[in-house]
One Martini backbone bead per residue (centre of mass of N, CA, C, O) as a GRO file, in nm:
protein
  377
    1MET     BB    1   2.026  -9.838   2.576
    2THR     BB    2   2.007  -9.538   2.620
    3GLU     BB    3   2.113  -9.278   2.823
    4LEU     BB    4   1.932  -9.003   2.937
    5GLY     BB    5   2.221  -8.863   2.981
    6GLN     BB    6   2.258  -8.852   2.622
    7LEU     BB    7   2.003  -8.703   2.585
    8LEU     BB    8   2.101  -8.488   2.678
    9ARG     BB    9   2.225  -8.222   2.649
   10PRO     BB   10   2.561  -8.108   2.667
   11ASP     BB   11   2.535  -7.845   2.853
   12LEU     BB   12   2.403  -8.065   3.098
   13ARG     BB   13   2.635  -8.208   3.185
   14GLY     BB   14   2.710  -8.256   3.509
   15ARG     BB   15   2.519  -8.113   3.648
   16THR     BB   16   2.393  -7.911   3.913
   17ALA     BB   17   2.146  -7.859   4.133
   18TYR     BB   18   1.961  -7.569   4.223
   19GLY     BB   19   2.007  -7.604   4.617
   20ALA     BB   20   1.965  -7.545   4.893
   21PRO     BB   21   1.953  -7.649   5.268
   22GLN     BB   22   1.659  -7.845   5.395
   23LEU     BB   23   1.647  -7.776   5.709
   24ASP     BB   24   1.551  -7.935   6.077
   25VAL     BB   25   1.612  -7.639   6.242
   26PRO     BB   26   1.625  -7.378   6.463
   27VAL     BB   27   1.819  -7.257   6.270
   28ALA     BB   28   1.709  -7.093   5.973
   29LEU     BB   29   1.957  -6.849   5.793
   30ASN     BB   30   2.034  -6.928   5.425
   31THR     BB   31   1.757  -6.777   5.254
   32ASN     BB   32   1.659  -6.494   5.303
   33GLU     BB   33   1.409  -6.523   5.501
   34SER     BB   34   1.174  -6.472   5.687
   35SER     BB   35   1.129  -6.494   6.024
   36TYR     BB   36   0.812  -6.409   5.957
   37ALA     BB   37   0.513  -6.420   6.010
   38VAL     BB   38   0.197  -6.353   5.823
   39PRO     BB   39  -0.042  -6.172   5.959
   40GLY     BB   40  -0.297  -6.238   6.029
   41PRO     BB   41  -0.499  -5.992   5.865
   42VAL     BB   42  -0.356  -6.102   5.618
   43ILE     BB   43  -0.447  -6.376   5.595
   44GLU     BB   44  -0.755  -6.300   5.598
   45ALA     BB   45  -0.735  -6.116   5.312
   46ILE     BB   46  -0.592  -6.334   5.132
   47MET     BB   47  -0.867  -6.524   5.200
   48ALA     BB   48  -1.065  -6.335   5.040
   49ARG     BB   49  -0.933  -6.292   4.778
   50VAL     BB   50  -0.936  -6.622   4.725
   51ALA     BB   51  -1.281  -6.639   4.729
   52GLU     BB   52  -1.322  -6.464   4.474
   53VAL     BB   53  -1.159  -6.674   4.291
   54ALA     BB   54  -1.261  -6.970   4.341
   55GLY     BB   55  -1.532  -6.979   4.122
   56SER     BB   56  -1.328  -6.918   3.841
   57LEU     BB   57  -1.089  -7.149   3.792
   58ASN     BB   58  -1.189  -7.262   3.534
   59ARG     BB   59  -1.035  -7.039   3.429
   60TYR     BB   60  -0.834  -6.788   3.335
   61PRO     BB   61  -0.684  -6.564   3.402
   62ASP     BB   62  -0.494  -6.253   3.359
   63ARG     BB   63  -0.280  -6.244   3.157
   64GLU     BB   64  -0.201  -5.913   3.226
   65PHE     BB   65  -0.285  -5.821   3.561
   66THR     BB   66  -0.369  -5.571   3.576
   67ARG     BB   67  -0.416  -5.511   3.927
   68LEU     BB   68  -0.126  -5.580   3.991
   69ARG     BB   69   0.019  -5.376   3.804
   70THR     BB   70  -0.129  -5.138   3.999
   71ASP     BB   71   0.002  -5.201   4.278
   72LEU     BB   72   0.317  -5.212   4.209
   73ALA     BB   73   0.334  -4.916   4.089
   74GLN     BB   74   0.230  -4.745   4.356
   75TYR     BB   75   0.434  -4.858   4.518
   76LEU     BB   76   0.670  -4.756   4.380
   77THR     BB   77   0.589  -4.471   4.408
   78GLN     BB   78   0.527  -4.444   4.694
   79THR     BB   79   0.849  -4.575   4.801
   80THR     BB   80   1.054  -4.420   4.581
   81GLY     BB   81   0.900  -4.142   4.412
   82VAL     BB   82   0.878  -4.299   4.105
   83PRO     BB   83   0.713  -4.292   3.879
   84THR     BB   84   0.457  -4.545   3.808
   85ALA     BB   85   0.341  -4.747   3.527
   86PRO     BB   86   0.173  -5.039   3.478
   87ASP     BB   87   0.362  -5.039   3.187
   88GLN     BB   88   0.614  -5.054   3.339
   89VAL     BB   89   0.518  -5.373   3.478
   90TRP     BB   90   0.662  -5.721   3.540
   91ALA     BB   91   0.576  -6.010   3.608
   92GLY     BB   92   0.603  -6.353   3.833
   93ASN     BB   93   0.730  -6.684   3.950
   94GLY     BB   94   0.973  -6.514   4.035
   95SER     BB   95   1.234  -6.298   3.974
   96ASN     BB   96   1.309  -6.604   3.809
   97GLU     BB   97   1.170  -6.558   3.591
   98VAL     BB   98   1.177  -6.289   3.484
   99LEU     BB   99   1.533  -6.332   3.430
  100GLN     BB  100   1.420  -6.563   3.200
  101HIS     BB  101   1.265  -6.387   3.023
  102ILE     BB  102   1.541  -6.158   2.942
  103VAL     BB  103   1.703  -6.428   2.838
  104GLN     BB  104   1.453  -6.513   2.676
  105ALA     BB  105   1.479  -6.291   2.477
  106PHE     BB  106   1.844  -6.118   2.467
  107GLY     BB  107   1.942  -6.393   2.446
  108GLY     BB  108   2.137  -6.697   2.362
  109PRO     BB  109   2.277  -6.797   2.080
  110ASP     BB  110   2.560  -6.594   2.035
  111ARG     BB  111   2.524  -6.485   2.341
  112VAL     BB  112   2.596  -6.232   2.605
  113ALA     BB  113   2.685  -6.250   2.941
  114LEU     BB  114   2.698  -6.047   3.267
  115GLY     BB  115   2.897  -6.055   3.516
  116PHE     BB  116   2.968  -6.029   3.893
  117THR     BB  117   3.213  -6.149   4.120
  118PRO     BB  118   2.988  -6.178   4.343
  119SER     BB  119   2.655  -6.341   4.304
  120TYR     BB  120   2.439  -6.419   4.180
  121SER     BB  121   2.386  -6.763   4.067
  122MET     BB  122   2.159  -6.755   3.893
  123HIS     BB  123   2.235  -6.611   3.629
  124PRO     BB  124   2.409  -6.794   3.506
  125ILE     BB  125   2.235  -7.001   3.491
  126ILE     BB  126   2.032  -6.900   3.329
  127SER     BB  127   2.173  -6.807   3.068
  128GLU     BB  128   2.306  -7.103   2.996
  129VAL     BB  129   2.047  -7.251   2.940
  130ALA     BB  130   1.968  -7.016   2.756
  131GLY     BB  131   2.233  -7.042   2.549
  132THR     BB  132   2.418  -6.858   2.664
  133THR     BB  133   2.721  -6.681   2.719
  134TRP     BB  134   2.905  -6.661   2.968
  135VAL     BB  135   3.069  -6.396   3.222
  136ASP     BB  136   3.300  -6.378   3.457
  137GLY     BB  137   3.326  -6.038   3.624
  138LEU     BB  138   3.509  -5.840   3.783
  139ARG     BB  139   3.481  -5.633   4.068
  140SER     BB  140   3.821  -5.648   4.055
  141GLN     BB  141   4.118  -5.689   4.084
  142HIS     BB  142   4.025  -5.861   4.354
  143GLN     BB  143   3.894  -6.117   4.398
  144GLN     BB  144   3.879  -6.204   4.681
  145GLY     BB  145   3.802  -5.877   4.846
  146ALA     BB  146   4.028  -5.660   4.882
  147ALA     BB  147   3.815  -5.462   4.809
  148PRO     BB  148   3.639  -5.274   4.938
  149GLY     BB  149   3.299  -5.435   5.001
  150PHE     BB  150   3.316  -5.507   4.691
  151ASP     BB  151   3.357  -5.329   4.494
  152ILE     BB  152   3.255  -5.207   4.200
  153ASP     BB  153   3.506  -5.083   3.919
  154ALA     BB  154   3.415  -4.891   3.660
  155GLU     BB  155   3.671  -4.919   3.506
  156LEU     BB  156   3.675  -5.251   3.465
  157ALA     BB  157   3.310  -5.259   3.384
  158VAL     BB  158   3.389  -5.118   3.094
  159ALA     BB  159   3.631  -5.252   3.022
  160GLN     BB  160   3.416  -5.523   2.985
  161ALA     BB  161   3.218  -5.458   2.789
  162GLN     BB  162   3.360  -5.386   2.561
  163GLN     BB  163   3.519  -5.670   2.545
  164HIS     BB  164   3.226  -5.835   2.529
  165ARG     BB  165   2.950  -5.726   2.411
  166PRO     BB  166   2.734  -5.749   2.520
  167ASN     BB  167   2.342  -5.822   2.585
  168VAL     BB  168   2.359  -5.912   2.923
  169VAL     BB  169   2.349  -5.724   3.193
  170PHE     BB  170   2.467  -5.794   3.570
  171LEU     BB  171   2.365  -5.673   3.868
  172CYS     BB  172   2.366  -5.559   4.194
  173SER     BB  173   2.146  -5.387   4.461
  174PRO     BB  174   2.209  -5.526   4.658
  175ASN     BB  175   2.442  -5.797   4.684
  176ASN     BB  176   2.439  -6.161   4.619
  177PRO     BB  177   2.649  -6.207   4.926
  178THR     BB  178   2.769  -5.895   5.001
  179GLY     BB  179   2.567  -5.647   5.104
  180THR     BB  180   2.642  -5.434   4.851
  181ALA     BB  181   2.585  -5.106   4.726
  182LEU     BB  182   2.529  -4.927   4.425
  183GLU     BB  183   2.626  -4.683   4.240
  184LEU     BB  184   2.502  -4.496   3.972
  185SER     BB  185   2.731  -4.480   3.799
  186VAL     BB  186   2.793  -4.738   3.743
  187VAL     BB  187   2.507  -4.815   3.607
  188GLU     BB  188   2.563  -4.575   3.389
  189ALA     BB  189   2.866  -4.688   3.302
  190VAL     BB  190   2.729  -4.879   3.157
  191TYR     BB  191   2.550  -4.841   2.960
  192ASP     BB  192   2.732  -4.698   2.800
  193ALA     BB  193   2.908  -4.949   2.760
  194ALA     BB  194   2.640  -5.122   2.630
  195PRO     BB  195   2.466  -5.031   2.359
  196GLU     BB  196   2.372  -5.362   2.315
  197ALA     BB  197   2.221  -5.359   2.604
  198ILE     BB  198   2.041  -5.529   2.890
  199ILE     BB  199   2.025  -5.371   3.206
  200VAL     BB  200   2.044  -5.468   3.525
  201VAL     BB  201   1.889  -5.489   3.837
  202ASP     BB  202   1.913  -5.592   4.118
  203GLU     BB  203   1.608  -5.529   4.375
  204ALA     BB  204   1.574  -5.765   4.609
  205TYR     BB  205   1.689  -5.564   4.876
  206ALA     BB  206   1.597  -5.318   4.894
  207GLU     BB  207   1.439  -5.242   5.176
  208PHE     BB  208   1.659  -5.265   5.352
  209ALA     BB  209   1.838  -5.044   5.299
  210ARG     BB  210   2.010  -4.742   5.362
  211PRO     BB  211   2.015  -4.461   5.390
  212GLY     BB  212   1.985  -4.314   5.094
  213THR     BB  213   2.028  -4.595   4.883
  214PRO     BB  214   2.021  -4.605   4.580
  215SER     BB  215   1.791  -4.647   4.291
  216ALA     BB  216   1.759  -4.745   3.955
  217LEU     BB  217   1.435  -4.591   3.924
  218THR     BB  218   1.569  -4.331   3.867
  219LEU     BB  219   1.720  -4.430   3.587
  220LEU     BB  220   1.477  -4.485   3.371
  221ALA     BB  221   1.462  -4.182   3.221
  222GLY     BB  222   1.562  -4.262   2.869
  223ARG     BB  223   1.684  -4.600   2.923
  224PRO     BB  224   1.525  -4.882   2.790
  225ARG     BB  225   1.801  -5.085   2.872
  226LEU     BB  226   1.634  -5.071   3.118
  227VAL     BB  227   1.631  -5.297   3.425
  228VAL     BB  228   1.433  -5.369   3.708
  229THR     BB  229   1.454  -5.599   4.002
  230ARG     BB  230   1.199  -5.764   4.219
  231THR     BB  231   1.050  -5.878   4.541
  232MET     BB  232   0.820  -6.039   4.756
  233SER     BB  233   1.052  -6.263   4.946
  234LYS     BB  234   1.135  -6.048   5.112
  235ALA     BB  235   1.001  -5.769   5.266
  236PHE     BB  236   0.699  -5.952   5.213
  237ALA     BB  237   0.702  -6.250   5.355
  238PHE     BB  238   0.689  -6.458   5.055
  239ALA     BB  239   0.844  -6.661   4.925
  240GLY     BB  240   0.578  -6.895   4.862
  241THR     BB  241   0.462  -6.749   4.632
  242ARG     BB  242   0.615  -6.647   4.393
  243LEU     BB  243   0.707  -6.301   4.343
  244GLY     BB  244   0.829  -6.142   4.081
  245TYR     BB  245   0.973  -5.781   3.929
  246LEU     BB  246   0.981  -5.485   3.693
  247SER     BB  247   1.097  -5.222   3.544
  248ALA     BB  248   1.017  -5.037   3.280
  249ASP     BB  249   0.992  -5.023   2.914
  250PRO     BB  250   0.711  -5.053   2.767
  251ALA     BB  251   0.868  -5.187   2.528
  252LEU     BB  252   1.015  -5.429   2.661
  253ILE     BB  253   0.787  -5.548   2.797
  254ASP     BB  254   0.632  -5.630   2.549
  255LEU     BB  255   0.889  -5.832   2.459
  256LEU     BB  256   0.794  -6.054   2.667
  257ARG     BB  257   0.569  -6.158   2.598
  258LEU     BB  258   0.703  -6.376   2.365
  259VAL     BB  259   0.760  -6.602   2.624
  260ARG     BB  260   0.576  -6.619   2.775
  261MET     BB  261   0.355  -6.775   2.952
  262PRO     BB  262   0.092  -6.867   2.914
  263TYR     BB  263  -0.077  -6.807   3.191
  264HIS     BB  264   0.190  -6.757   3.440
  265LEU     BB  265  -0.040  -6.646   3.635
  266SER     BB  266  -0.231  -6.697   3.854
  267SER     BB  267  -0.501  -6.612   4.033
  268VAL     BB  268  -0.374  -6.675   4.308
  269THR     BB  269  -0.167  -6.509   4.324
  270GLN     BB  270  -0.262  -6.250   4.213
  271ALA     BB  271  -0.446  -6.214   4.438
  272VAL     BB  272  -0.285  -6.243   4.704
  273ALA     BB  273  -0.055  -6.019   4.633
  274CYS     BB  274  -0.267  -5.773   4.647
  275ALA     BB  275  -0.333  -5.852   4.936
  276ALA     BB  276  -0.030  -5.754   5.054
  277LEU     BB  277  -0.039  -5.446   4.872
  278GLU     BB  278  -0.296  -5.372   5.089
  279ASN     BB  279  -0.119  -5.486   5.343
  280ARG     BB  280   0.208  -5.337   5.374
  281GLU     BB  281   0.228  -5.193   5.653
  282SER     BB  282   0.239  -5.459   5.817
  283LEU     BB  283   0.473  -5.592   5.663
  284LEU     BB  284   0.699  -5.336   5.667
  285ALA     BB  285   0.792  -5.332   5.955
  286MET     BB  286   0.966  -5.544   5.984
  287VAL     BB  287   1.206  -5.472   5.818
  288GLU     BB  288   1.316  -5.312   6.076
  289ALA     BB  289   1.343  -5.517   6.268
  290ILE     BB  290   1.571  -5.680   6.050
  291LYS     BB  291   1.799  -5.423   6.033
  292HIS     BB  292   1.857  -5.469   6.351
  293GLU     BB  293   1.960  -5.744   6.325
  294ARG     BB  294   2.170  -5.678   6.121
  295ASP     BB  295   2.321  -5.505   6.291
  296ARG     BB  296   2.365  -5.728   6.552
  297LEU     BB  297   2.545  -5.881   6.368
  298VAL     BB  298   2.769  -5.687   6.341
  299ASP     BB  299   2.862  -5.609   6.589
  300GLY     BB  300   2.893  -5.893   6.716
  301CYS     BB  301   3.113  -6.023   6.512
  302ALA     BB  302   3.302  -5.822   6.577
  303ARG     BB  303   3.315  -5.867   6.884
  304LEU     BB  304   3.470  -6.190   6.734
  305GLY     BB  305   3.681  -6.103   6.500
  306LEU     BB  306   3.451  -6.095   6.289
  307THR     BB  307   3.419  -5.970   5.913
  308PRO     BB  308   3.242  -5.767   5.818
  309VAL     BB  309   2.993  -5.634   5.602
  310PRO     BB  310   2.858  -5.441   5.464
  311SER     BB  311   2.508  -5.401   5.503
  312ASP     BB  312   2.154  -5.379   5.230
  313ALA     BB  313   2.026  -5.605   5.376
  314ASN     BB  314   1.920  -5.943   5.547
  315PHE     BB  315   2.244  -5.981   5.498
  316VAL     BB  316   2.569  -6.141   5.636
  317LEU     BB  317   2.866  -6.108   5.580
  318LEU     BB  318   3.186  -6.322   5.673
  319GLY     BB  319   3.452  -6.258   5.779
  320GLY     BB  320   3.743  -6.479   5.933
  321PHE     BB  321   3.736  -6.786   5.862
  322ALA     BB  322   3.981  -7.051   5.822
  323ASP     BB  323   3.712  -7.233   5.789
  324ALA     BB  324   3.382  -7.254   5.594
  325ALA     BB  325   3.291  -7.533   5.641
  326ARG     BB  326   3.339  -7.596   5.930
  327SER     BB  327   3.217  -7.427   6.046
  328TRP     BB  328   2.965  -7.484   5.841
  329GLN     BB  329   2.928  -7.747   6.093
  330ALA     BB  330   2.962  -7.629   6.386
  331LEU     BB  331   2.684  -7.480   6.339
  332LEU     BB  332   2.515  -7.732   6.274
  333ASP     BB  333   2.565  -7.904   6.569
  334ARG     BB  334   2.441  -7.625   6.669
  335GLY     BB  335   2.136  -7.571   6.467
  336VAL     BB  336   2.260  -7.404   6.290
  337LEU     BB  337   2.197  -7.229   5.963
  338VAL     BB  338   2.418  -7.197   5.691
  339ARG     BB  339   2.613  -6.981   5.388
  340ASP     BB  340   2.814  -7.149   5.199
  341VAL     BB  341   2.950  -6.903   4.893
  342GLY     BB  342   3.226  -6.964   4.818
  343ILE     BB  343   3.411  -6.785   4.985
  344PRO     BB  344   3.695  -6.751   5.142
  345ASN     BB  345   3.614  -6.730   5.485
  346HIS     BB  346   3.278  -6.717   5.425
  347LEU     BB  347   2.922  -6.655   5.580
  348ARG     BB  348   2.630  -6.654   5.489
  349ILE     BB  349   2.360  -6.446   5.773
  350THR     BB  350   2.058  -6.414   5.826
  351ALA     BB  351   1.821  -6.197   5.958
  352GLY     BB  352   1.600  -6.221   6.225
  353THR     BB  353   1.544  -6.274   6.564
  354PRO     BB  354   1.630  -6.166   6.872
  355GLN     BB  355   1.665  -6.535   6.862
  356GLU     BB  356   1.844  -6.591   6.689
  357THR     BB  357   2.083  -6.355   6.703
  358ASP     BB  358   2.164  -6.519   6.990
  359ALA     BB  359   2.216  -6.822   6.875
  360VAL     BB  360   2.401  -6.700   6.640
  361LEU     BB  361   2.646  -6.578   6.862
  362ALA     BB  362   2.680  -6.860   7.021
  363ALA     BB  363   2.791  -7.009   6.811
  364LEU     BB  364   3.030  -6.890   6.716
  365GLU     BB  365   3.162  -6.864   7.016
  366SER     BB  366   3.181  -7.171   7.031
  367VAL     BB  367   3.317  -7.196   6.713
  368LEU     BB  368   3.600  -7.026   6.778
  369ALA     BB  369   3.666  -7.147   7.103
  370ALA     BB  370   3.717  -7.425   6.958
  371GLU     BB  371   3.944  -7.353   6.749
  372ASP     BB  372   4.168  -7.231   6.950
  373ARG     BB  373   4.212  -7.432   7.111
  374GLU     BB  374   4.313  -7.616   6.941
  375GLU     BB  375   4.552  -7.461   6.845
  376ILE     BB  376   4.703  -7.499   7.101
  377ALA     BB  377   4.707  -7.789   7.129
   0.00000   0.00000   0.00000
């Protein structure tokens, strides 16, 4: 009898599924979730909205999620100053599904997706699972981050776009896992250098950016191949809801309808997301608290002799570990779960509550002291 593995698509054989550890530990700071619970009044608003749609769950949801798109457009207009209409907005079950729609529509066999490593690990996974050839581009001539802040070298990015002639290009700002934001000139340069490509700027962490950090939403007008993706998982403390969205030219969004599954956003998901958007002031108030803890992490880790990368996200990438995997385990042994993102000598830590910041700094101090004692011994 043929083994199931042999029936799997050849390009998927030997792969491992994406997944970060979900462990029961006192301090979990590995997946960039919000450590702050959804406030009680928002929970009440969610329950009221769900109750409104509960009686009609025997019917399919609004396929065009009209109310949600209207609310998302109003949110983007209000918070970014970029006038956004509902027909410029698309949404899915998490930003990963939105990214998947883009690749399904514009990638595929005999097509190329280009990204700049290190960046969000799902970009190549989504591309390759859709049969798209992935090109692991360089952010700089010094691939291991010798360039300050892991910035993207615009000239090098342009050269790679011209060389590979991609159909989809992924840019990430603020970038995951480095936390660094892009200059808009980089987006403009890549857009012009790849005239046959959809240019995706992944802004999942945009609400956490420091003052003055630009958004690619300001570049959308007159650029029909530009897409800006966002999510409610981070700033809205809504990781469990799974609601991602994008803004783009209405003509591009119309093409995404060709690949979405019928009625892909449930009535409950739409109701919950609309309730959150109506109560966004109380949810986004937590963003400032998280940014404060992020900056405490940066300062505290620098005092410990580590090298934090300046961050515009809700996490900090730390360099300076002699053995990142060993330090990761040592932190876990002390009840602190962080993320080993595969960059030598670096670990990524989500910004959490003040108590979690205290705990992670204390654990880091203990780990580093223990490592120093071993070196002396």
